[in-house]
Amino acid sequence: MSFATKKDEESGLSTYYNNKTTVIQEARVFNESPISPRKCRALLTRIVYLLYVGETFSTQEATTLFFGTTKLFQHKDSALRQMVYLAIKELSETAEDVIMVTSSIMKDMQPNSEVIYRPNAIRALCRIIDPSMAQGVERFFKAAIVDKNPSISSAALVSAYHLFPHAKDVVKRWVNEAQEAVNSKSSSSSFFGSSASSGGYLGWGSSSSSANAGYQPIPSVSSITQYHSLGLLYLIRQQDRMAVTKMIQQLGGGRSGAGTTLKNPMALCMLIRYAAKVMEEDPNTQRQMLELLEGWLRHKSDMVNLEAARVICEMKNVTPQQLTRSIAVLQLFLSSPKSTLKFAATRTLASLAVSHPSSVAACNIDLENLISDPNRSVATYAITTLLKTGNEASVDRLMKQISGFMSEISDEFKVIIVDAIRSLCLKFPAKHESMLAFLSGVLRDEGGYDFKRAVVEAIFDMIKFIADCKEQALSHLCEFIEDCEFTKLSVRILHLLGVEGPKAPHPTKYIRFIYNRVVLENATVRAAAVSALAKFGLNNIDAKLGKSVNVLLKRCLDDVDDEVRDRAALYLKVYEEPPLIQPYVKEESIYSLSALESKLVSYLSDPDSLDEPLDVSSIPKVSKEQAAKDSARPSTLETLGVPSTSKAATPPPPSAAETQSNYAQQLAEVPELASYGPVLSSSSKPSPLTESETEYQVSVVKHIFKEHIVFQFNVSNTIPDTVLEQVSVIMQPQAESGLTEDFIIPVPTLTSASSPGIVYVSFTRESPEEYVQASFQCILKFVSKELDPSTGEPEEEGYEDEYQLEETELAAADYIVPSYVTFASEWDRMRGGVSVTETFSLPAMESLKAACNSVIEILNMQPLGGTEDPQSPTVHTLQLSGLVAGGGGKVLVRCRMTYSKAQGVTLEVGVRAEQQAAADLVISAIGG
């Protein structure tokens, strides 16, 4: 924001006038006698403006200005005093020794002080005081919170809100006053105070000592105090769900909502959001909260109606019957003359149409009327909603209407429409021609990267899911890359052409477009084009085509970029040696990137390993489809097409390979384990050894090294007033295990705040070439001490205690890492290796699905080709792949199974492995 005109900016006047150095020099006006309120107000305004636009003052500069400002307390001018408080509040974050001004501020916030700037004093004091002083001013804040003047009450409530993180115990004691402020009736006092100067609005033009005489209060009917007090009450009670639920019910006003004491619409909206949060955390409260929400749908305020309708629409597992009333309210807003109401209603309906299109379809007539709305944002959401709720017959008509205004809306709304069309393509594949024509048309229009990416991804989906449009869609993409300014999109399209082009009826027609990129584009695109070309030549489509591509690749050997030359040389080598086609061109799997990174880091950090080449055989692989899924961003349909909810999006859980990488990094930081070498395998997830409700919670993760096994116990202390010292876990093998205990690394001190702590127990493998399976009894041992409530320090004397944990097992799954392969070809390749077949009877299994889940869990192997989900209830074949840690090599498992009610599941397990020990490990795991 700028207060200067364009002409002033050009002349440099604004730059000089609002220059930090100039302002600091002019601060001597604070020392003049007598003080000139007008000059001081103007200078303080400039200081606040500089802070607002991001200017920073050094500590010394801020301190000088701060104490210069405090000299103005000598003058009684109300408007000057208000400006002083504003400046003090902003400068206090940078200046030093600000606490010295406390006494001056306290004089202005006395309960009997009838001055206009008392609220300003309260807000400034909140920024000035040290948290330890909060108890000393408690009396003033309590009186201010229940003051009849809403501006004073609001100032105290907002200040309490900001003090809460630093002085929780003190602010919690103000809950009764906050409750009184919520329930108070709206008074007719002034929002700006009960006194002001007679020299102008808010005393701005006065400089006399009788500045507060004759002020006429302006009645306040907004009840804004309720909004602020509700926020403070929730902040104090947010950890107590029962108290929050009770507060919502007390203030809700019953089923009709008419009995509520809340008059402020913003306070009611806040209460509705709290109700939504309670429903999300405790689904059992949904019914009673829904009754309150439906009552608020009939409130006189549009804001409250919209918020209640939005929350009902976003409820988990909401039924069409529950949506009826909220959709009726939103439908009324669609015909409102106010653009804001129409926008809010269409936006909410667009979000709901993703999950409940049939319920939203009742609004289609009203939505169609909004397509021609002069507000293009409203029109965009209306047409997006119609695309989700419309039937096949209305598609062509809607597409024509969309084409008319695509050029009039911003890229953000274009993305929303494109994503709606993307989902419509998959819903009505028969209409793909008109939709593809529309997408190819907008692809040629002007637009930014996000818009073009959305269009390209929509066409990608059509190619993937609608076979009839594949050839036409590829042709449109070929035309697009002829004049594409975005390198990322060109690379992605070239990759797709390399995958889909060789399968097309006439693959040769794409060669020209791809080779043009080699001639005309930058190095990144040229390298992608070389890879795409090679796939046409090496897929054995046509010998003549293969020779032509070979000639084109040889021309690329003279390229100026080394990446392009290297790729061309690689593929020409594959031409000479056809067996290389499978791993370099047709391979369906890639290395797990996080596992590869972890392996490379451990390889480079170990000087002894550098004498040998990197062994990639132990790195797990994932399918290209899985890798794409892991790295895929959320669809723009999920982000831009629907309004963001109040809750933050939950991040996806880390993949197994990422978890392994994190554990390896964690173990590398433990000095006692440094000599063990790289970790070969870690448990995919911690196994709990206690119930989740117990006072001490323990889980275990097992780490396999070449000659050692390390158990990592994650220990949590949930008792806030107790500290545990010398926390360790005693492990006792139940039988002769072939493991020798080395040492235990205990947790010195464990509190509820520092939980979880990690206890390591290390064992040596007596025969590293064997895969030991054993069961251990575990006991948690510690010294328990009470915390002194006054000092927070533990007592000197404690007592030793122990806690029995559940048993933990070292099983086959701890040695096996899931890894993807192409099962059929790999199974045939390993025909000459170790092969074992066993038959098992599983009478307790109630279905083939349960048997599949059990086998996958026992072996911790990668299910392949969707075989983890049986298609038949009686006969099924499960295919699994994995790597055995510590040089055990690759192992494949084929489980043929049948099911009958009389005999349960009969299982024939076929194992092919590179080593006998690996095959025996698998058989013993299932047989055990």
PDB file of C-alpha atoms in Angstrom, residues 17 29 35-45 75 77 80 204-207:
ATOM      1  CA  TYR A  17       9.674  11.406   2.771  1.00  0.00           C
ATOM      2  CA  VAL A  29      10.703  16.491  17.088  1.00  0.00           C
ATOM      3  CA  ILE A  35       5.449  19.185  22.030  1.00  0.00           C
ATOM      4  CA  SER A  36       3.645  19.634  18.724  1.00  0.00           C
ATOM      5  CA  PRO A  37       0.983  16.875  18.554  1.00  0.00           C
ATOM      6  CA  ARG A  38       0.427  17.373  14.831  1.00  0.00           C
ATOM      7  CA  LYS A  39       4.112  16.958  13.900  1.00  0.00           C
ATOM      8  CA  CYS A  40       4.563  13.994  16.264  1.00  0.00           C
ATOM      9  CA  ARG A  41       1.468  12.223  14.929  1.00  0.00           C
ATOM     10  CA  ALA A  42       2.695  12.649  11.351  1.00  0.00           C
ATOM     11  CA  LEU A  43       6.147  11.251  12.211  1.00  0.00           C
ATOM     12  CA  LEU A  44       4.700   8.310  14.164  1.00  0.00           C
ATOM     13  CA  THR A  45       2.461   7.546  11.178  1.00  0.00           C
ATOM     14  CA  HIS A  75       1.203  15.428  26.464  1.00  0.00           C
ATOM     15  CA  ASP A  77      -3.678  14.851  23.436  1.00  0.00           C
ATOM     16  CA  LEU A  80      -1.347  11.576  19.873  1.00  0.00           C
ATOM     17  CA  TRP A 204      -7.473  14.120  15.947  1.00  0.00           C
ATOM     18  CA  GLY A 205      -7.394  17.852  15.578  1.00  0.00           C
ATOM     19  CA  SER A 206      -7.033  18.893  19.235  1.00  0.00           C
ATOM     20  CA  SER A 207      -3.951  19.747  21.217  1.00  0.00           C
TER      21      SER A 207
END
